[in-house]
Amino acid sequence: FPLQRAATDRWDIPAGQCAGLRGGQRVLIADAQRALARPLEEGALDHLGLAEVWRVSERRTELRQIAGPPIPAGGDWIALPL
């Protein structure tokens, strides 16, 4: 799911309970262009983070980052439910 910034440490994704997401679930945050497209490249792990589902509605979820480097605004960041 594509990430959209909600606040400094929070992100929205355009999916919710209808997609099977639930409160407290962990989500991998990744820069699709760096970490996923070139996972063996030096520094690829610098483009990964971990988030937790903080609020979830039927079609929208708010994530709170709990680990990893700060995610910059912009770029091709995605969320992958674990």
Tab-separated table of C-alpha atoms in Angstrom:
chain	number	residue	atom	x	y	z
A	1	PHE	CA	0.000	0.000	0.000
A	2	PRO	CA	1.374	3.500	-0.751
A	3	LEU	CA	2.196	5.682	2.266
A	4	GLN	CA	0.815	9.183	2.745
A	5	ARG	CA	2.163	11.385	5.553
A	6	ALA	CA	-0.374	12.155	8.304
A	7	ALA	CA	2.021	13.734	10.857
A	8	THR	CA	5.711	13.680	11.755
A	9	ASP	CA	5.670	10.096	13.014
A	10	ARG	CA	2.382	8.877	11.508
A	11	TRP	CA	1.369	7.704	8.059
A	12	ASP	CA	-1.896	6.851	6.325
A	13	ILE	CA	-2.505	4.029	3.884
A	14	PRO	CA	-5.591	3.746	1.665
A	15	ALA	CA	-6.676	0.375	3.062
A	16	GLY	CA	-8.346	-0.727	6.254
A	17	GLN	CA	-10.461	-3.456	7.777
A	18	CYS	CA	-11.770	-4.412	4.327
A	19	ALA	CA	-8.158	-5.333	3.424
A	20	GLY	CA	-7.711	-7.372	6.619
A	21	LEU	CA	-5.774	-4.790	8.650
A	22	ARG	CA	-6.378	-4.648	12.404
A	23	GLY	CA	-5.233	-2.560	15.358
A	24	GLY	CA	-1.799	-3.417	16.734
A	25	GLN	CA	-0.704	-5.226	13.564
A	26	ARG	CA	2.910	-4.668	12.503
A	27	VAL	CA	3.706	-3.313	9.049
A	28	LEU	CA	7.030	-3.162	7.213
A	29	ILE	CA	7.704	0.275	5.724
A	30	ALA	CA	10.039	0.255	2.743
A	31	ASP	CA	11.332	2.513	0.009
A	32	ALA	CA	10.224	0.470	-2.991
A	33	GLN	CA	12.965	1.895	-5.200
A	34	ARG	CA	15.841	1.072	-2.852
A	35	ALA	CA	15.070	-1.628	-0.296
A	36	LEU	CA	12.798	-3.815	-2.403
A	37	ALA	CA	14.128	-3.274	-5.914
A	38	ARG	CA	17.781	-3.638	-4.857
A	39	PRO	CA	17.809	-5.537	-1.529
A	40	LEU	CA	21.480	-6.559	-1.718
A	41	GLU	CA	22.778	-3.062	-2.401
A	42	GLU	CA	24.847	-1.492	0.368
A	43	GLY	CA	22.644	0.621	2.635
A	44	ALA	CA	19.378	-1.030	1.524
A	45	LEU	CA	18.420	-1.688	5.153
A	46	ASP	CA	18.620	2.063	5.788
A	47	HIS	CA	15.413	2.283	3.749
A	48	LEU	CA	13.293	-0.003	5.943
A	49	GLY	CA	11.210	0.713	9.011
A	50	LEU	CA	8.605	-0.902	11.196
A	51	ALA	CA	5.201	0.576	11.964
A	52	GLU	CA	2.164	-0.409	13.975
A	53	VAL	CA	-1.474	0.005	12.991
A	54	TRP	CA	-2.604	2.794	15.298
A	55	ARG	CA	-6.110	3.520	14.007
A	56	VAL	CA	-8.064	1.565	11.450
A	57	SER	CA	-11.372	2.196	9.731
A	58	GLU	CA	-13.120	0.324	6.984
A	59	ARG	CA	-10.974	1.781	4.185
A	60	ARG	CA	-8.156	3.781	5.814
A	61	THR	CA	-5.417	2.983	8.311
A	62	GLU	CA	-3.146	5.255	10.313
A	63	LEU	CA	0.298	3.835	11.068
A	64	ARG	CA	2.739	4.918	13.778
A	65	GLN	CA	6.428	4.284	13.095
A	66	ILE	CA	8.039	2.304	15.927
A	67	ALA	CA	11.479	1.380	14.530
A	68	GLY	CA	13.946	2.341	11.838
A	69	PRO	CA	15.313	5.613	10.525
A	70	PRO	CA	13.005	8.614	10.099
A	71	ILE	CA	11.118	8.317	6.841
A	72	PRO	CA	11.531	11.384	4.650
A	73	ALA	CA	8.561	12.980	2.914
A	74	GLY	CA	8.332	12.120	-0.747
A	75	GLY	CA	9.753	9.083	-2.445
A	76	ASP	CA	8.092	5.793	-3.248
A	77	TRP	CA	7.429	4.445	0.265
A	78	ILE	CA	5.062	1.517	0.720
A	79	ALA	CA	3.614	-0.474	3.627
A	80	LEU	CA	3.623	-4.274	3.673
A	81	PRO	CA	1.518	-5.954	6.395
A	82	LEU	CA	3.366	-8.667	8.286
